[in-house]
Short mmCIF file of N, CA and C in Angstrom, two decimals:
data_model
loop_
_atom_site.label_atom_id
_atom_site.label_comp_id
_atom_site.label_asym_id
_atom_site.label_seq_id
_atom_site.Cartn_x
_atom_site.Cartn_y
_atom_site.Cartn_z
N MET A 1 11.71 1.59 48.77
CA MET A 1 10.29 1.63 48.55
C MET A 1 9.61 1.01 49.76
N ILE A 2 8.50 1.62 50.19
CA ILE A 2 7.72 1.06 51.28
C ILE A 2 6.36 0.64 50.73
N ILE A 3 6.00 -0.60 51.01
CA ILE A 3 4.73 -1.18 50.57
C ILE A 3 3.90 -1.43 51.82
N ALA A 4 2.71 -0.84 51.86
CA ALA A 4 1.78 -1.07 52.97
C ALA A 4 0.68 -2.00 52.48
N ILE A 5 0.36 -3.00 53.27
CA ILE A 5 -0.71 -3.94 52.92
C ILE A 5 -1.77 -3.85 54.00
N ALA A 6 -3.00 -3.50 53.59
CA ALA A 6 -4.12 -3.46 54.53
C ALA A 6 -4.34 -4.88 55.02
N SER A 7 -4.25 -5.08 56.34
CA SER A 7 -4.21 -6.43 56.90
C SER A 7 -5.24 -6.65 57.99
N ASP A 8 -5.69 -7.89 58.05
CA ASP A 8 -6.47 -8.40 59.17
C ASP A 8 -5.73 -9.65 59.63
N GLY A 9 -4.99 -9.51 60.70
CA GLY A 9 -4.13 -10.62 61.13
C GLY A 9 -3.05 -10.84 60.09
N LEU A 10 -2.91 -12.08 59.64
CA LEU A 10 -1.89 -12.42 58.66
C LEU A 10 -2.41 -12.37 57.23
N ASP A 11 -3.67 -11.98 57.05
CA ASP A 11 -4.29 -11.96 55.72
C ASP A 11 -4.53 -10.54 55.23
N VAL A 12 -4.59 -10.41 53.91
CA VAL A 12 -4.95 -9.14 53.29
C VAL A 12 -6.40 -8.83 53.66
N SER A 13 -6.64 -7.62 54.08
CA SER A 13 -7.99 -7.21 54.44
C SER A 13 -8.86 -7.11 53.19
N ARG A 14 -10.09 -7.51 53.32
CA ARG A 14 -11.01 -7.43 52.17
C ARG A 14 -11.30 -5.98 51.79
N HIS A 15 -11.20 -5.05 52.76
CA HIS A 15 -11.46 -3.64 52.47
C HIS A 15 -10.48 -2.76 53.24
N PHE A 16 -9.83 -1.89 52.53
CA PHE A 16 -8.83 -0.99 53.10
C PHE A 16 -9.34 -0.27 54.35
N GLY A 17 -10.51 0.32 54.29
CA GLY A 17 -11.02 1.14 55.38
C GLY A 17 -11.40 0.38 56.63
N ARG A 18 -11.50 -0.92 56.53
CA ARG A 18 -11.91 -1.72 57.68
C ARG A 18 -10.80 -2.66 58.18
N CYS A 19 -9.59 -2.44 57.70
CA CYS A 19 -8.49 -3.32 58.13
C CYS A 19 -8.14 -3.06 59.59
N SER A 20 -7.50 -4.03 60.21
CA SER A 20 -7.09 -3.85 61.61
C SER A 20 -5.71 -3.19 61.70
N SER A 21 -4.90 -3.36 60.64
CA SER A 21 -3.56 -2.76 60.65
C SER A 21 -3.00 -2.70 59.23
N TYR A 22 -1.83 -2.09 59.13
CA TYR A 22 -1.10 -2.01 57.86
C TYR A 22 0.25 -2.70 58.06
N SER A 23 0.49 -3.73 57.28
CA SER A 23 1.78 -4.40 57.30
C SER A 23 2.69 -3.63 56.35
N CYS A 24 3.70 -2.98 56.88
CA CYS A 24 4.55 -2.09 56.07
C CYS A 24 5.93 -2.72 55.88
N TYR A 25 6.27 -2.94 54.63
CA TYR A 25 7.54 -3.57 54.27
C TYR A 25 8.42 -2.57 53.54
N THR A 26 9.65 -2.42 54.00
CA THR A 26 10.63 -1.62 53.28
C THR A 26 11.40 -2.57 52.37
N VAL A 27 11.42 -2.24 51.08
CA VAL A 27 12.04 -3.11 50.08
C VAL A 27 13.17 -2.35 49.41
N GLU A 28 14.33 -2.98 49.35
CA GLU A 28 15.49 -2.42 48.65
C GLU A 28 16.04 -3.49 47.72
N ASP A 29 16.24 -3.15 46.48
CA ASP A 29 16.78 -4.08 45.49
C ASP A 29 16.00 -5.39 45.44
N GLY A 30 14.68 -5.29 45.59
CA GLY A 30 13.82 -6.46 45.48
C GLY A 30 13.74 -7.33 46.72
N SER A 31 14.43 -6.92 47.80
CA SER A 31 14.42 -7.72 49.03
C SER A 31 13.85 -6.91 50.18
N VAL A 32 13.11 -7.58 51.06
CA VAL A 32 12.57 -6.93 52.25
C VAL A 32 13.72 -6.70 53.23
N VAL A 33 13.88 -5.44 53.65
CA VAL A 33 14.94 -5.12 54.60
C VAL A 33 14.39 -4.77 55.98
N SER A 34 13.09 -4.44 56.05
CA SER A 34 12.49 -4.19 57.36
C SER A 34 10.98 -4.32 57.27
N PHE A 35 10.38 -4.53 58.43
CA PHE A 35 8.94 -4.69 58.54
C PHE A 35 8.46 -3.92 59.75
N GLN A 36 7.29 -3.30 59.61
CA GLN A 36 6.66 -2.63 60.74
C GLN A 36 5.16 -2.80 60.62
N ASN A 37 4.51 -3.14 61.71
CA ASN A 37 3.06 -3.25 61.72
C ASN A 37 2.50 -1.96 62.30
N MET A 38 1.64 -1.30 61.54
CA MET A 38 1.06 -0.04 61.96
C MET A 38 -0.43 -0.25 62.20
N PRO A 39 -0.92 -0.10 63.43
CA PRO A 39 -2.34 -0.31 63.68
C PRO A 39 -3.20 0.72 62.94
N ASN A 40 -4.39 0.29 62.54
CA ASN A 40 -5.35 1.22 61.95
C ASN A 40 -5.86 2.10 63.08
N LEU A 41 -5.70 3.39 62.95
CA LEU A 41 -6.06 4.33 64.00
C LEU A 41 -7.52 4.75 63.94
N SER A 42 -8.29 4.07 63.09
CA SER A 42 -9.73 4.35 62.93
C SER A 42 -9.99 5.81 62.54
N ARG A 43 -9.11 6.34 61.73
CA ARG A 43 -9.32 7.68 61.19
C ARG A 43 -10.17 7.56 59.93
N PRO A 44 -10.77 8.66 59.49
CA PRO A 44 -11.51 8.60 58.23
C PRO A 44 -10.58 8.16 57.10
N CYS A 45 -11.12 7.40 56.17
CA CYS A 45 -10.32 6.85 55.07
C CYS A 45 -9.53 7.93 54.35
N SER A 46 -10.15 9.09 54.15
CA SER A 46 -9.48 10.17 53.41
C SER A 46 -8.26 10.71 54.13
N GLU A 47 -8.16 10.50 55.45
CA GLU A 47 -7.00 10.96 56.22
C GLU A 47 -5.85 9.97 56.18
N MET A 48 -6.12 8.74 55.78
CA MET A 48 -5.07 7.72 55.81
C MET A 48 -4.03 7.92 54.72
N ALA A 49 -4.42 8.43 53.56
CA ALA A 49 -3.45 8.63 52.49
C ALA A 49 -2.35 9.61 52.91
N PRO A 50 -2.70 10.80 53.42
CA PRO A 50 -1.62 11.71 53.85
C PRO A 50 -0.80 11.14 55.00
N LEU A 51 -1.45 10.39 55.90
CA LEU A 51 -0.72 9.80 57.02
C LEU A 51 0.28 8.76 56.52
N LEU A 52 -0.14 7.89 55.61
CA LEU A 52 0.78 6.89 55.06
C LEU A 52 1.86 7.55 54.20
N ARG A 53 1.53 8.64 53.54
CA ARG A 53 2.54 9.37 52.76
C ARG A 53 3.62 9.94 53.69
N GLU A 54 3.20 10.41 54.88
CA GLU A 54 4.15 10.96 55.85
C GLU A 54 5.19 9.93 56.29
N VAL A 55 4.82 8.64 56.26
CA VAL A 55 5.78 7.60 56.64
C VAL A 55 6.39 6.95 55.39
N ASP A 56 6.31 7.67 54.27
CA ASP A 56 6.98 7.32 53.02
C ASP A 56 6.46 6.07 52.31
N VAL A 57 5.18 5.74 52.52
CA VAL A 57 4.60 4.61 51.80
C VAL A 57 4.48 4.98 50.32
N ASP A 58 4.88 4.05 49.45
CA ASP A 58 4.82 4.25 48.00
C ASP A 58 3.68 3.48 47.35
N VAL A 59 3.33 2.33 47.94
CA VAL A 59 2.32 1.43 47.37
C VAL A 59 1.42 0.94 48.49
N LEU A 60 0.11 0.91 48.23
CA LEU A 60 -0.87 0.32 49.13
C LEU A 60 -1.49 -0.87 48.42
N ILE A 61 -1.51 -2.03 49.09
CA ILE A 61 -2.15 -3.22 48.56
C ILE A 61 -3.34 -3.54 49.46
N ALA A 62 -4.50 -3.80 48.84
CA ALA A 62 -5.71 -4.12 49.61
C ALA A 62 -6.62 -4.99 48.78
N GLY A 63 -7.61 -5.56 49.44
CA GLY A 63 -8.62 -6.31 48.72
C GLY A 63 -9.49 -5.36 47.90
N ASN A 64 -9.93 -4.28 48.52
CA ASN A 64 -10.76 -3.29 47.86
C ASN A 64 -10.59 -1.95 48.57
N ILE A 65 -11.05 -0.90 47.93
CA ILE A 65 -10.94 0.46 48.49
C ILE A 65 -12.08 1.29 47.91
N GLY A 66 -12.57 2.22 48.69
CA GLY A 66 -13.62 3.12 48.22
C GLY A 66 -13.08 4.13 47.22
N ALA A 67 -13.98 4.63 46.39
CA ALA A 67 -13.59 5.57 45.33
C ALA A 67 -12.94 6.84 45.88
N SER A 68 -13.52 7.43 46.92
CA SER A 68 -12.94 8.68 47.44
C SER A 68 -11.59 8.43 48.12
N ALA A 69 -11.45 7.28 48.79
CA ALA A 69 -10.15 6.95 49.39
C ALA A 69 -9.12 6.73 48.29
N LYS A 70 -9.51 6.06 47.23
CA LYS A 70 -8.59 5.84 46.08
C LYS A 70 -8.13 7.17 45.53
N GLU A 71 -9.05 8.12 45.38
CA GLU A 71 -8.69 9.45 44.88
C GLU A 71 -7.70 10.14 45.83
N ALA A 72 -7.89 9.96 47.14
CA ALA A 72 -6.97 10.57 48.11
C ALA A 72 -5.57 9.97 47.97
N PHE A 73 -5.49 8.66 47.73
CA PHE A 73 -4.18 8.02 47.54
C PHE A 73 -3.55 8.49 46.23
N ASP A 74 -4.36 8.65 45.19
CA ASP A 74 -3.83 9.17 43.92
C ASP A 74 -3.23 10.56 44.13
N ARG A 75 -3.94 11.42 44.86
CA ARG A 75 -3.44 12.78 45.13
C ARG A 75 -2.15 12.74 45.95
N ALA A 76 -2.04 11.76 46.84
CA ALA A 76 -0.85 11.65 47.70
C ALA A 76 0.32 11.00 46.97
N GLY A 77 0.09 10.51 45.75
CA GLY A 77 1.16 9.89 44.99
C GLY A 77 1.47 8.47 45.43
N ILE A 78 0.49 7.81 46.03
CA ILE A 78 0.66 6.42 46.46
C ILE A 78 -0.11 5.53 45.50
N ALA A 79 0.61 4.57 44.90
CA ALA A 79 -0.04 3.63 43.98
C ALA A 79 -0.92 2.68 44.78
N VAL A 80 -2.11 2.38 44.26
CA VAL A 80 -3.04 1.49 44.93
C VAL A 80 -3.24 0.24 44.08
N VAL A 81 -3.06 -0.91 44.72
CA VAL A 81 -3.27 -2.19 44.06
C VAL A 81 -4.43 -2.87 44.77
N THR A 82 -5.53 -3.10 44.06
CA THR A 82 -6.69 -3.77 44.65
C THR A 82 -6.84 -5.17 44.06
N GLY A 83 -7.68 -5.96 44.71
CA GLY A 83 -7.92 -7.31 44.24
C GLY A 83 -7.06 -8.36 44.91
N ALA A 84 -6.25 -7.96 45.89
CA ALA A 84 -5.39 -8.90 46.59
C ALA A 84 -6.20 -9.68 47.62
N SER A 85 -5.78 -10.90 47.90
CA SER A 85 -6.41 -11.72 48.93
C SER A 85 -5.41 -12.74 49.42
N GLY A 86 -5.77 -13.41 50.51
CA GLY A 86 -4.90 -14.45 51.06
C GLY A 86 -3.87 -13.88 52.01
N PRO A 87 -2.85 -14.67 52.29
CA PRO A 87 -1.81 -14.24 53.22
C PRO A 87 -1.06 -12.99 52.75
N VAL A 88 -0.79 -12.09 53.68
CA VAL A 88 -0.09 -10.84 53.38
C VAL A 88 1.24 -11.10 52.70
N ARG A 89 2.00 -12.02 53.24
CA ARG A 89 3.34 -12.27 52.70
C ARG A 89 3.27 -12.76 51.25
N GLU A 90 2.26 -13.59 50.93
CA GLU A 90 2.10 -14.06 49.55
C GLU A 90 1.73 -12.91 48.62
N ALA A 91 0.89 -11.99 49.10
CA ALA A 91 0.53 -10.83 48.28
C ALA A 91 1.76 -9.96 48.02
N LEU A 92 2.57 -9.77 49.05
CA LEU A 92 3.81 -9.00 48.90
C LEU A 92 4.72 -9.65 47.87
N GLU A 93 4.94 -10.94 48.00
CA GLU A 93 5.83 -11.64 47.08
C GLU A 93 5.29 -11.61 45.65
N ALA A 94 3.97 -11.75 45.50
CA ALA A 94 3.37 -11.68 44.17
C ALA A 94 3.58 -10.30 43.56
N TYR A 95 3.43 -9.25 44.37
CA TYR A 95 3.65 -7.89 43.88
C TYR A 95 5.11 -7.71 43.46
N LEU A 96 6.03 -8.14 44.29
CA LEU A 96 7.46 -7.98 43.98
C LEU A 96 7.86 -8.79 42.75
N ASP A 97 7.19 -9.91 42.52
CA ASP A 97 7.47 -10.74 41.34
C ASP A 97 6.76 -10.24 40.09
N GLY A 98 5.94 -9.19 40.24
CA GLY A 98 5.19 -8.66 39.10
C GLY A 98 3.96 -9.48 38.76
N ASP A 99 3.52 -10.31 39.70
CA ASP A 99 2.38 -11.19 39.46
C ASP A 99 1.09 -10.71 40.12
N LEU A 100 1.10 -9.54 40.73
CA LEU A 100 -0.10 -9.00 41.36
C LEU A 100 -0.47 -7.72 40.64
N ASP A 101 -1.47 -7.83 39.78
CA ASP A 101 -1.95 -6.66 39.04
C ASP A 101 -3.23 -6.18 39.68
N SER A 102 -3.37 -4.89 39.81
CA SER A 102 -4.59 -4.33 40.37
C SER A 102 -5.77 -4.64 39.46
N ASP A 103 -6.88 -5.00 40.09
CA ASP A 103 -8.08 -5.22 39.28
C ASP A 103 -8.77 -3.90 38.95
N GLY A 104 -8.29 -2.79 39.55
CA GLY A 104 -8.81 -1.47 39.24
C GLY A 104 -10.19 -1.19 39.80
N GLU A 105 -10.77 -2.14 40.48
CA GLU A 105 -12.10 -1.97 41.03
C GLU A 105 -12.05 -1.09 42.29
N VAL A 106 -13.11 -0.31 42.45
CA VAL A 106 -13.28 0.45 43.69
C VAL A 106 -14.65 0.12 44.24
N CYS A 107 -14.74 0.15 45.54
CA CYS A 107 -15.98 -0.15 46.24
C CYS A 107 -16.89 1.07 46.15
N ARG A 108 -18.14 0.84 45.92
CA ARG A 108 -19.10 1.95 45.84
C ARG A 108 -19.66 2.33 47.18
N VAL A 109 -19.41 1.53 48.20
CA VAL A 109 -19.87 1.83 49.56
C VAL A 109 -18.66 2.37 50.30
N GLU A 110 -18.72 3.61 50.70
CA GLU A 110 -17.59 4.24 51.38
C GLU A 110 -17.54 3.81 52.84
N CYS A 111 -16.36 3.72 53.38
CA CYS A 111 -16.23 3.34 54.79
C CYS A 111 -16.64 4.51 55.66
N SER A 112 -17.04 4.19 56.85
CA SER A 112 -17.44 5.23 57.79
C SER A 112 -16.34 5.52 58.80
N ALA A 113 -15.28 4.75 58.73
CA ALA A 113 -14.18 4.94 59.69
C ALA A 113 -13.38 6.16 59.35
#
């Protein structure tokens, strides 16, 4: 499983569409086996779901996401977890421990990126 976390430096980005990069963790049997940082290419939010699907991302974790971007991730078969904050690694560990539940909220202001 590959988990992408919308990141600004070492912290979870407050908004998926405005993150500086995606911290991508490959997880096998509950343990991280590899990490890759993927810069945000400043593409429209709706294009990011198919792009992340192409690199086999299964889960996206972010602070928030716009409604149309969320729909694009749903269509791509990528689970979206919103409401995360703080250090990326802590968000990852909370998700793997089953302690990070999506708040289900979507942002009503769409990103322009």
